[in-house]
Amino acid sequence: MKISYNWLKDYINIDLPAAEVGQVLTDIGLEVEHIEEHKGPGNGLEGLFIGHVKQVEKHPDADRLRVTKVDVGTGTDLNIVCGAPNVAEGQKVIVAIIGTTMHPLKGEPFPIKRSKIRGVESEGMICAEDEIGVGESHEGILVLPADAPVGAALKDYWNVKSDYVFEIGLTPNRADAMGHIGVARDLQSALSLRLGTDVSYHLPPIVEFTIPNTTPITVEVHDAVACPRYTGILLENIKVAESPKWLQQRLQAVGIRPINNVVDVTNYILLEFAQPLHAFDADAITGNKVVVRTWPEGTEFVTLDEQTRKLNADDLIIGNATEGMCIAGVFGGAKSGVKETTTRIFLESAHFHAITIRRTANRHNLRTDAAQKYEKGTDPNITVTALKRAVNLLQALAGATVASAIVDVYPKPATPFTVHFKYANCDKLIGHHIPPMVIKSILEKLEIVITGETADTLALAIPPFKVDVTREADVIEEVLRIYGFNNIPFPDALRFSLTNQVGVDKELVQNTIAGQLAAGGFHEIMVNPITNSQYMEQNGLADDMVRLLNSLNMGLDSMRTSTLFGGLESIAHNVNRRNLDLRFFEFGKTYHKTEDGNYQEPEHLSLFITGQSTGESWKAKQTPSDFFVLKNQVENIFTRLGESGFEPEYVQHPLLEYGLQYRAGQKILVSFGAVSKKLLKQFDIKQDVYYADLNWTQLLRRLNGRKVQYKEVSKFPGVRRDLALLLDKAVSYTEIEKIALREVKRTLKAVNLFDRYEDAKLGDNKKSYAVSFEFQDEEKTLTDKDVDKLVTRLIETYKNELGAEIRQ
């Protein structure tokens, strides 16, 4: 948000350096991110003077050029070659003398030098409006009134003043400071305290005007919730023209392009009061009736930018008796806008519900200045004042005459919030005693009304323009920001309490696993838990979904019930940018509504793998990631957490093509597998993705009470034996491992499948597994006889239970 220092001075009598004012604004919560000197159009019109054309002759060597003699008040006439078709003797013109740097409206700055043009010396330049940055016309030179003083600096003649513009990073809760008057209100409060003298701001003077006792245009509001107040007035005899220079300069200083006097006045009021106005061409109001209502879903409406938009059934529309004229608070319509031929306008000053405007603006992707003001919350009690101020300006600048009474539809006037304030709570929350007289002074300057008081408390009425102040804590915050955070002293003693860590250290465990995954080539992602409800609805996960009550975006309208969708969004984003080989992990929550109306927020650790498992190398071919790469990562995590001994189960998951899960009782600790092709297609991902969902809440609970035990490294060597088992294809490796660990409990340390072979020569429905067994005794060295005895037992068991044959 841009605030002009010169403009501020219209409402508050201060003359402090801009840097000092910027620091005060930052201290009171209006953070000044940048202060820029604004010299005005054309870099402040430096080097431009008023000249008198005394002589005009044809150029001896160019039909379209003229050689002029121009008096600029120096006593010596300048010889200037000019190509403008409208240059003539006796004119008062704008002259750029030698050494001036021109700042045109378009293009790069350029210097004025002494030069020869077709053999004739030229000692300056007679300027058109676009060449000095004050307009767009290049049809000819800009001719000034006959009484313009020769030799005067143009910036003095036009009263162009250097200004400083504060770029304020306004937070969304500070709707009361969206305009110059709101900033002046805050500034008076802070300066009164800091300077020790009364500094007061004032509203611009409003001249009362004669109001006819007629209402040629009536107003009907069908939705008083979306439009709590609608104010308007009919003005006639409007002359649409260019705005005066002072108004153009004010708007340009804060980055607004002047258009015409009517539009510029509405923008001026927006920046002054933070109250959006809208001017309708009154001749376009069919039936002399303004109707505030919604229209049926899918109704087509052509906006000011000539775009045809389909309306939502919740979009509030300002219409006439037959059709819409404007998307309320957001954007005007093509038919009802002010044109050069407009002579009658209906001027609107309304208060719309913030959520209604926010949703409409987001639906149509229209982030207009008016919408941004409304969606933060405007003051419902300022509409008439802002309207009268605009009428005064249009009377002065456009010759407007008032043709109707002010129409004010305000069925339920806004009432102040009531807050009970205790001095003791203020001191406790701030940690410092602020004298009651100082507190009351701050509140009065902020226009918070004290309706009653005792020695210890205040009864307060909060004005509606302070939309973020509704509780005692909010009032204390207002007091503190004006009093100054820097005025709160540091305590002499630092107080803290020692706490005993009970149970597992969640952060330590999480950081340990994160470090392990990062070492394995994973990147941590942080995904927005607010997501699109369609993801859950289309994939059968919407039964316990938590919807947002006031969604800012149709695509972000619910809390996620699975971490998968956000991860797939991240993968799709990377894959679309040719980053194909990905390993992601995320620690995050999902959100669920229970049958009894409560909510659950279980924590998860999610893994995502896609693309190649190994990088490009001349030594070996790349190998694609697969289910077993993911399974290995899951088991590594379980090993690090001290989890083991789980029997895998085939998973039935709506989002997975196939996969496994591990249980502890009835609790699923992890589900992992290949993401379904249907879901990948939904995200336009054309490569396989493997996903693991670890129930982090349950895994952390299982760590509680688990003790780390030391075990001495064995002094005795281990022995390895390999078996080649011919098996039916239906036999799984898990069965082989389970039997081995059951039969040889003490000395069998590891079982591993290191080769798998299938061939028709093995027989129908047969396969061969090569399995290694690691044996080690903690108390003695195993002999070959000991190991052979163990292996023989395994072979016999495999033959009896699995029908295995031993391949030689």
Short mmCIF file of N, CA and C in Angstrom, two decimals, residues 210-356:
data_model
loop_
_atom_site.label_atom_id
_atom_site.label_comp_id
_atom_site.label_asym_id
_atom_site.label_seq_id
_atom_site.Cartn_x
_atom_site.Cartn_y
_atom_site.Cartn_z
N THR A 210 -27.33 21.67 -1.61
CA THR A 210 -28.79 21.58 -1.65
C THR A 210 -29.21 20.24 -2.22
N ILE A 211 -30.08 19.55 -1.49
CA ILE A 211 -30.51 18.22 -1.90
C ILE A 211 -31.99 18.29 -2.31
N PRO A 212 -32.30 18.03 -3.56
CA PRO A 212 -33.70 18.04 -3.99
C PRO A 212 -34.50 16.96 -3.27
N ASN A 213 -35.74 17.22 -3.08
CA ASN A 213 -36.60 16.26 -2.39
C ASN A 213 -37.22 15.28 -3.39
N THR A 214 -36.37 14.70 -4.22
CA THR A 214 -36.84 13.74 -5.23
C THR A 214 -35.88 12.57 -5.29
N THR A 215 -36.37 11.44 -5.73
CA THR A 215 -35.54 10.25 -5.93
C THR A 215 -35.87 9.62 -7.27
N PRO A 216 -35.35 10.21 -8.37
CA PRO A 216 -35.65 9.67 -9.70
C PRO A 216 -35.20 8.22 -9.87
N ILE A 217 -34.17 7.85 -9.14
CA ILE A 217 -33.66 6.46 -9.22
C ILE A 217 -33.84 5.82 -7.85
N THR A 218 -34.59 4.73 -7.80
CA THR A 218 -34.83 4.04 -6.53
C THR A 218 -33.86 2.86 -6.38
N VAL A 219 -33.72 2.39 -5.16
CA VAL A 219 -32.80 1.30 -4.86
C VAL A 219 -33.53 0.20 -4.11
N GLU A 220 -33.34 -1.06 -4.56
CA GLU A 220 -33.88 -2.23 -3.88
C GLU A 220 -32.72 -3.16 -3.52
N VAL A 221 -32.62 -3.51 -2.25
CA VAL A 221 -31.58 -4.45 -1.79
C VAL A 221 -32.28 -5.75 -1.39
N HIS A 222 -32.03 -6.82 -2.15
CA HIS A 222 -32.67 -8.10 -1.89
C HIS A 222 -31.89 -8.97 -0.91
N ASP A 223 -30.63 -8.64 -0.69
CA ASP A 223 -29.79 -9.43 0.22
C ASP A 223 -29.09 -8.48 1.18
N ALA A 224 -29.72 -8.25 2.33
CA ALA A 224 -29.18 -7.29 3.29
C ALA A 224 -27.98 -7.85 4.06
N VAL A 225 -27.73 -9.16 3.94
CA VAL A 225 -26.54 -9.73 4.57
C VAL A 225 -25.31 -9.45 3.72
N ALA A 226 -25.42 -9.69 2.43
CA ALA A 226 -24.30 -9.42 1.53
C ALA A 226 -24.11 -7.93 1.30
N CYS A 227 -25.18 -7.14 1.44
CA CYS A 227 -25.10 -5.69 1.27
C CYS A 227 -25.81 -5.02 2.43
N PRO A 228 -25.12 -4.85 3.57
CA PRO A 228 -25.77 -4.24 4.74
C PRO A 228 -26.16 -2.78 4.54
N ARG A 229 -25.41 -2.07 3.67
CA ARG A 229 -25.74 -0.66 3.45
C ARG A 229 -25.47 -0.28 2.00
N TYR A 230 -26.43 0.43 1.41
CA TYR A 230 -26.26 0.90 0.03
C TYR A 230 -26.69 2.36 -0.03
N THR A 231 -25.73 3.20 -0.43
CA THR A 231 -25.96 4.64 -0.51
C THR A 231 -25.68 5.11 -1.92
N GLY A 232 -26.49 6.03 -2.44
CA GLY A 232 -26.26 6.54 -3.78
C GLY A 232 -26.90 7.90 -3.99
N ILE A 233 -26.50 8.56 -5.05
CA ILE A 233 -27.04 9.88 -5.39
C ILE A 233 -26.94 10.08 -6.90
N LEU A 234 -27.90 10.82 -7.46
CA LEU A 234 -27.93 11.11 -8.89
C LEU A 234 -27.32 12.50 -9.13
N LEU A 235 -26.36 12.56 -10.06
CA LEU A 235 -25.72 13.82 -10.43
C LEU A 235 -25.93 14.05 -11.92
N GLU A 236 -26.19 15.30 -12.27
CA GLU A 236 -26.41 15.65 -13.68
C GLU A 236 -25.46 16.75 -14.12
N ASN A 237 -25.53 17.06 -15.44
CA ASN A 237 -24.70 18.11 -16.05
C ASN A 237 -23.21 17.83 -15.88
N ILE A 238 -22.86 16.56 -15.84
CA ILE A 238 -21.46 16.14 -15.72
C ILE A 238 -20.74 16.43 -17.04
N LYS A 239 -19.55 16.96 -16.93
CA LYS A 239 -18.69 17.14 -18.09
C LYS A 239 -17.44 16.30 -17.89
N VAL A 240 -17.41 15.16 -18.57
CA VAL A 240 -16.26 14.26 -18.45
C VAL A 240 -15.07 14.87 -19.18
N ALA A 241 -14.01 15.06 -18.45
CA ALA A 241 -12.82 15.70 -19.02
C ALA A 241 -11.58 15.24 -18.25
N GLU A 242 -10.45 15.80 -18.65
CA GLU A 242 -9.20 15.50 -17.95
C GLU A 242 -9.21 16.14 -16.58
N SER A 243 -8.65 15.44 -15.59
CA SER A 243 -8.58 15.97 -14.23
C SER A 243 -7.55 17.08 -14.14
N PRO A 244 -7.71 17.98 -13.19
CA PRO A 244 -6.68 19.01 -12.99
C PRO A 244 -5.36 18.39 -12.58
N LYS A 245 -4.28 19.15 -12.77
CA LYS A 245 -2.95 18.61 -12.53
C LYS A 245 -2.76 18.15 -11.09
N TRP A 246 -3.32 18.87 -10.11
CA TRP A 246 -3.10 18.48 -8.71
C TRP A 246 -3.66 17.11 -8.41
N LEU A 247 -4.83 16.80 -9.02
CA LEU A 247 -5.45 15.50 -8.79
C LEU A 247 -4.66 14.40 -9.50
N GLN A 248 -4.22 14.69 -10.72
CA GLN A 248 -3.41 13.72 -11.44
C GLN A 248 -2.12 13.40 -10.69
N GLN A 249 -1.49 14.46 -10.15
CA GLN A 249 -0.23 14.25 -9.43
C GLN A 249 -0.43 13.44 -8.16
N ARG A 250 -1.55 13.68 -7.47
CA ARG A 250 -1.83 12.90 -6.26
C ARG A 250 -1.94 11.41 -6.60
N LEU A 251 -2.69 11.11 -7.64
CA LEU A 251 -2.88 9.72 -8.02
C LEU A 251 -1.59 9.09 -8.54
N GLN A 252 -0.86 9.83 -9.36
CA GLN A 252 0.39 9.31 -9.91
C GLN A 252 1.41 9.01 -8.81
N ALA A 253 1.40 9.82 -7.76
CA ALA A 253 2.36 9.62 -6.67
C ALA A 253 2.21 8.26 -6.02
N VAL A 254 0.97 7.76 -5.98
CA VAL A 254 0.74 6.45 -5.34
C VAL A 254 0.48 5.36 -6.37
N GLY A 255 0.87 5.61 -7.61
CA GLY A 255 0.85 4.56 -8.63
C GLY A 255 -0.44 4.36 -9.36
N ILE A 256 -1.36 5.34 -9.33
CA ILE A 256 -2.64 5.22 -10.03
C ILE A 256 -2.60 6.08 -11.28
N ARG A 257 -2.98 5.51 -12.42
CA ARG A 257 -2.97 6.24 -13.68
C ARG A 257 -4.25 7.06 -13.81
N PRO A 258 -4.15 8.37 -13.99
CA PRO A 258 -5.34 9.19 -14.19
C PRO A 258 -6.09 8.79 -15.46
N ILE A 259 -7.44 8.84 -15.39
CA ILE A 259 -8.25 8.48 -16.55
C ILE A 259 -9.12 9.65 -16.98
N ASN A 260 -10.06 10.06 -16.13
CA ASN A 260 -10.84 11.27 -16.37
C ASN A 260 -11.32 11.76 -15.01
N ASN A 261 -11.93 12.93 -14.99
CA ASN A 261 -12.26 13.55 -13.70
C ASN A 261 -13.23 12.71 -12.86
N VAL A 262 -14.18 12.02 -13.49
CA VAL A 262 -15.14 11.23 -12.72
C VAL A 262 -14.47 10.01 -12.11
N VAL A 263 -13.75 9.24 -12.92
CA VAL A 263 -13.07 8.04 -12.42
C VAL A 263 -11.99 8.42 -11.41
N ASP A 264 -11.28 9.52 -11.70
CA ASP A 264 -10.21 9.93 -10.80
C ASP A 264 -10.74 10.33 -9.42
N VAL A 265 -11.92 10.95 -9.38
CA VAL A 265 -12.51 11.32 -8.09
C VAL A 265 -12.86 10.06 -7.29
N THR A 266 -13.42 9.04 -7.95
CA THR A 266 -13.74 7.80 -7.22
C THR A 266 -12.46 7.14 -6.69
N ASN A 267 -11.39 7.17 -7.47
CA ASN A 267 -10.12 6.62 -6.99
C ASN A 267 -9.54 7.45 -5.85
N TYR A 268 -9.73 8.75 -5.94
CA TYR A 268 -9.23 9.64 -4.89
C TYR A 268 -9.92 9.33 -3.56
N ILE A 269 -11.24 9.15 -3.58
CA ILE A 269 -11.98 8.83 -2.35
C ILE A 269 -11.56 7.45 -1.83
N LEU A 270 -11.32 6.51 -2.73
CA LEU A 270 -10.85 5.18 -2.32
C LEU A 270 -9.55 5.28 -1.54
N LEU A 271 -8.64 6.10 -2.02
CA LEU A 271 -7.34 6.24 -1.37
C LEU A 271 -7.41 7.13 -0.14
N GLU A 272 -8.41 8.00 -0.08
CA GLU A 272 -8.55 8.92 1.04
C GLU A 272 -9.26 8.24 2.22
N PHE A 273 -10.47 7.73 1.99
CA PHE A 273 -11.30 7.14 3.04
C PHE A 273 -11.23 5.61 3.09
N ALA A 274 -10.57 4.98 2.10
CA ALA A 274 -10.62 3.52 1.94
C ALA A 274 -12.06 3.06 1.70
N GLN A 275 -12.86 3.91 1.05
CA GLN A 275 -14.24 3.59 0.74
C GLN A 275 -14.40 3.54 -0.78
N PRO A 276 -14.59 2.36 -1.35
CA PRO A 276 -14.79 2.28 -2.81
C PRO A 276 -16.09 2.96 -3.23
N LEU A 277 -16.03 3.64 -4.36
CA LEU A 277 -17.22 4.24 -4.99
C LEU A 277 -17.34 3.67 -6.40
N HIS A 278 -18.52 3.71 -6.94
CA HIS A 278 -18.71 3.29 -8.33
C HIS A 278 -19.68 4.26 -9.00
N ALA A 279 -19.28 4.72 -10.19
CA ALA A 279 -20.12 5.66 -10.94
C ALA A 279 -20.77 4.93 -12.12
N PHE A 280 -22.09 4.93 -12.14
CA PHE A 280 -22.85 4.34 -13.24
C PHE A 280 -23.33 5.46 -14.17
N ASP A 281 -23.30 5.18 -15.45
CA ASP A 281 -23.96 6.08 -16.40
C ASP A 281 -25.47 5.96 -16.15
N ALA A 282 -26.06 7.05 -15.65
CA ALA A 282 -27.47 6.99 -15.23
C ALA A 282 -28.40 6.65 -16.39
N ASP A 283 -28.02 6.99 -17.60
CA ASP A 283 -28.86 6.68 -18.75
C ASP A 283 -28.90 5.17 -19.04
N ALA A 284 -27.98 4.43 -18.44
CA ALA A 284 -27.95 2.97 -18.64
C ALA A 284 -28.74 2.23 -17.57
N ILE A 285 -29.34 2.98 -16.64
CA ILE A 285 -30.11 2.34 -15.56
C ILE A 285 -31.56 2.19 -16.03
N THR A 286 -31.85 1.07 -16.66
CA THR A 286 -33.19 0.81 -17.20
C THR A 286 -34.23 0.78 -16.08
N GLY A 287 -35.33 1.46 -16.30
CA GLY A 287 -36.41 1.49 -15.32
C GLY A 287 -36.13 2.39 -14.14
N ASN A 288 -35.05 3.16 -14.22
CA ASN A 288 -34.67 4.06 -13.11
C ASN A 288 -34.70 3.32 -11.77
N LYS A 289 -34.16 2.12 -11.80
CA LYS A 289 -34.17 1.31 -10.59
C LYS A 289 -32.83 0.58 -10.47
N VAL A 290 -32.21 0.67 -9.28
CA VAL A 290 -30.99 -0.08 -8.97
C VAL A 290 -31.40 -1.24 -8.07
N VAL A 291 -31.08 -2.46 -8.51
CA VAL A 291 -31.46 -3.66 -7.77
C VAL A 291 -30.20 -4.41 -7.36
N VAL A 292 -30.06 -4.64 -6.05
CA VAL A 292 -28.90 -5.37 -5.51
C VAL A 292 -29.37 -6.79 -5.20
N ARG A 293 -28.86 -7.77 -5.97
CA ARG A 293 -29.35 -9.14 -5.84
C ARG A 293 -28.36 -10.10 -6.47
N THR A 294 -28.62 -11.39 -6.32
CA THR A 294 -27.86 -12.42 -7.03
C THR A 294 -28.64 -12.84 -8.27
N TRP A 295 -27.93 -13.43 -9.22
CA TRP A 295 -28.55 -13.89 -10.46
C TRP A 295 -28.36 -15.40 -10.59
N PRO A 296 -29.12 -16.05 -11.43
CA PRO A 296 -29.04 -17.51 -11.56
C PRO A 296 -27.64 -17.98 -11.97
N GLU A 297 -27.31 -19.18 -11.53
CA GLU A 297 -26.03 -19.80 -11.86
C GLU A 297 -25.85 -19.86 -13.38
N GLY A 298 -24.66 -19.43 -13.84
CA GLY A 298 -24.33 -19.51 -15.26
C GLY A 298 -24.76 -18.31 -16.08
N THR A 299 -25.40 -17.32 -15.45
CA THR A 299 -25.79 -16.11 -16.20
C THR A 299 -24.54 -15.43 -16.75
N GLU A 300 -24.58 -15.06 -18.02
CA GLU A 300 -23.42 -14.42 -18.64
C GLU A 300 -23.45 -12.92 -18.38
N PHE A 301 -22.27 -12.37 -18.09
CA PHE A 301 -22.17 -10.94 -17.79
C PHE A 301 -20.87 -10.42 -18.40
N VAL A 302 -20.98 -9.33 -19.17
CA VAL A 302 -19.81 -8.73 -19.82
C VAL A 302 -19.26 -7.63 -18.93
N THR A 303 -18.03 -7.79 -18.50
CA THR A 303 -17.41 -6.82 -17.59
C THR A 303 -16.70 -5.72 -18.37
N LEU A 304 -16.17 -4.77 -17.63
CA LEU A 304 -15.58 -3.58 -18.21
C LEU A 304 -14.43 -3.87 -19.16
N ASP A 305 -13.76 -5.03 -18.97
CA ASP A 305 -12.65 -5.40 -19.84
C ASP A 305 -13.10 -6.17 -21.07
N GLU A 306 -14.44 -6.15 -21.34
CA GLU A 306 -15.04 -6.81 -22.50
C GLU A 306 -14.96 -8.33 -22.42
N GLN A 307 -14.73 -8.87 -21.24
CA GLN A 307 -14.71 -10.31 -21.05
C GLN A 307 -16.10 -10.79 -20.62
N THR A 308 -16.55 -11.90 -21.22
CA THR A 308 -17.83 -12.48 -20.83
C THR A 308 -17.58 -13.50 -19.71
N ARG A 309 -18.21 -13.27 -18.56
CA ARG A 309 -17.99 -14.13 -17.40
C ARG A 309 -19.32 -14.79 -17.01
N LYS A 310 -19.23 -16.04 -16.60
CA LYS A 310 -20.42 -16.74 -16.12
C LYS A 310 -20.53 -16.57 -14.62
N LEU A 311 -21.66 -16.06 -14.17
CA LEU A 311 -21.84 -15.73 -12.77
C LEU A 311 -22.14 -16.98 -11.94
N ASN A 312 -21.70 -16.92 -10.71
CA ASN A 312 -22.06 -17.93 -9.71
C ASN A 312 -23.34 -17.48 -9.03
N ALA A 313 -24.10 -18.44 -8.53
CA ALA A 313 -25.37 -18.10 -7.89
C ALA A 313 -25.18 -17.26 -6.63
N ASP A 314 -23.96 -17.22 -6.09
CA ASP A 314 -23.69 -16.44 -4.88
C ASP A 314 -23.06 -15.09 -5.18
N ASP A 315 -22.78 -14.79 -6.45
CA ASP A 315 -22.20 -13.49 -6.81
C ASP A 315 -23.26 -12.39 -6.67
N LEU A 316 -22.92 -11.36 -5.92
CA LEU A 316 -23.84 -10.23 -5.75
C LEU A 316 -23.70 -9.28 -6.93
N ILE A 317 -24.81 -8.92 -7.52
CA ILE A 317 -24.80 -8.09 -8.73
C ILE A 317 -25.60 -6.81 -8.48
N ILE A 318 -25.04 -5.69 -8.93
CA ILE A 318 -25.79 -4.43 -8.96
C ILE A 318 -26.40 -4.33 -10.35
N GLY A 319 -27.72 -4.36 -10.42
CA GLY A 319 -28.38 -4.34 -11.72
C GLY A 319 -29.43 -3.26 -11.82
N ASN A 320 -30.02 -3.18 -12.98
CA ASN A 320 -31.17 -2.29 -13.17
C ASN A 320 -32.43 -3.15 -13.22
N ALA A 321 -33.48 -2.64 -13.80
CA ALA A 321 -34.74 -3.38 -13.80
C ALA A 321 -34.69 -4.64 -14.66
N THR A 322 -33.72 -4.72 -15.60
CA THR A 322 -33.73 -5.84 -16.54
C THR A 322 -32.43 -6.64 -16.58
N GLU A 323 -31.31 -6.04 -16.22
CA GLU A 323 -30.03 -6.74 -16.39
C GLU A 323 -29.01 -6.25 -15.37
N GLY A 324 -27.90 -7.00 -15.26
CA GLY A 324 -26.84 -6.61 -14.36
C GLY A 324 -26.00 -5.47 -14.91
N MET A 325 -25.48 -4.65 -14.00
CA MET A 325 -24.63 -3.53 -14.42
C MET A 325 -23.23 -3.63 -13.84
N CYS A 326 -23.06 -4.39 -12.76
CA CYS A 326 -21.77 -4.38 -12.07
C CYS A 326 -21.71 -5.60 -11.15
N ILE A 327 -20.53 -6.24 -11.07
CA ILE A 327 -20.30 -7.25 -10.04
C ILE A 327 -19.97 -6.50 -8.76
N ALA A 328 -20.87 -6.56 -7.81
CA ALA A 328 -20.81 -5.70 -6.62
C ALA A 328 -19.45 -5.75 -5.94
N GLY A 329 -18.86 -4.58 -5.76
CA GLY A 329 -17.62 -4.46 -5.02
C GLY A 329 -16.40 -5.01 -5.72
N VAL A 330 -16.56 -5.50 -6.96
CA VAL A 330 -15.44 -6.15 -7.62
C VAL A 330 -15.08 -5.48 -8.95
N PHE A 331 -16.04 -5.45 -9.89
CA PHE A 331 -15.72 -4.97 -11.23
C PHE A 331 -16.97 -4.47 -11.92
N GLY A 332 -16.82 -3.40 -12.69
CA GLY A 332 -17.94 -2.80 -13.39
C GLY A 332 -18.31 -3.55 -14.66
N GLY A 333 -19.47 -3.21 -15.19
CA GLY A 333 -19.94 -3.81 -16.43
C GLY A 333 -19.63 -2.94 -17.63
N ALA A 334 -19.63 -3.56 -18.82
CA ALA A 334 -19.26 -2.85 -20.04
C ALA A 334 -20.31 -1.81 -20.45
N LYS A 335 -21.59 -2.07 -20.13
CA LYS A 335 -22.64 -1.20 -20.63
C LYS A 335 -22.87 0.04 -19.76
N SER A 336 -22.60 -0.06 -18.48
CA SER A 336 -23.00 1.01 -17.56
C SER A 336 -21.87 1.92 -17.12
N GLY A 337 -20.68 1.72 -17.68
CA GLY A 337 -19.54 2.53 -17.27
C GLY A 337 -19.62 3.96 -17.78
N VAL A 338 -18.86 4.84 -17.15
CA VAL A 338 -18.83 6.25 -17.55
C VAL A 338 -18.03 6.40 -18.84
N LYS A 339 -18.64 7.10 -19.81
CA LYS A 339 -18.00 7.34 -21.10
C LYS A 339 -17.78 8.84 -21.28
N GLU A 340 -17.09 9.20 -22.35
CA GLU A 340 -16.83 10.62 -22.61
C GLU A 340 -18.12 11.40 -22.83
N THR A 341 -19.15 10.70 -23.30
CA THR A 341 -20.43 11.37 -23.60
C THR A 341 -21.39 11.39 -22.41
N THR A 342 -20.97 10.77 -21.30
CA THR A 342 -21.84 10.69 -20.13
C THR A 342 -22.09 12.07 -19.53
N THR A 343 -23.35 12.38 -19.23
CA THR A 343 -23.69 13.65 -18.58
C THR A 343 -24.43 13.44 -17.26
N ARG A 344 -24.93 12.23 -17.02
CA ARG A 344 -25.65 11.92 -15.79
C ARG A 344 -25.05 10.65 -15.19
N ILE A 345 -24.74 10.71 -13.91
CA ILE A 345 -24.20 9.52 -13.25
C ILE A 345 -24.97 9.24 -11.97
N PHE A 346 -25.06 7.97 -11.64
CA PHE A 346 -25.56 7.55 -10.33
C PHE A 346 -24.34 7.08 -9.56
N LEU A 347 -24.01 7.78 -8.48
CA LEU A 347 -22.79 7.51 -7.73
C LEU A 347 -23.12 6.62 -6.53
N GLU A 348 -22.46 5.46 -6.49
CA GLU A 348 -22.70 4.46 -5.44
C GLU A 348 -21.61 4.52 -4.38
N SER A 349 -22.04 4.47 -3.12
CA SER A 349 -21.12 4.32 -1.98
C SER A 349 -21.75 3.29 -1.06
N ALA A 350 -21.23 2.06 -1.10
CA ALA A 350 -21.91 0.96 -0.42
C ALA A 350 -20.97 0.25 0.54
N HIS A 351 -21.58 -0.56 1.39
CA HIS A 351 -20.82 -1.45 2.28
C HIS A 351 -21.27 -2.87 1.99
N PHE A 352 -20.31 -3.71 1.54
CA PHE A 352 -20.61 -5.10 1.21
C PHE A 352 -19.93 -6.02 2.21
N HIS A 353 -20.52 -7.20 2.38
CA HIS A 353 -19.97 -8.19 3.31
C HIS A 353 -18.63 -8.70 2.78
N ALA A 354 -17.63 -8.73 3.66
CA ALA A 354 -16.26 -9.04 3.24
C ALA A 354 -16.15 -10.42 2.60
N ILE A 355 -16.78 -11.43 3.18
CA ILE A 355 -16.65 -12.80 2.67
C ILE A 355 -17.30 -12.93 1.30
N THR A 356 -18.44 -12.28 1.09
CA THR A 356 -19.11 -12.32 -0.21
C THR A 356 -18.20 -11.79 -1.31
#
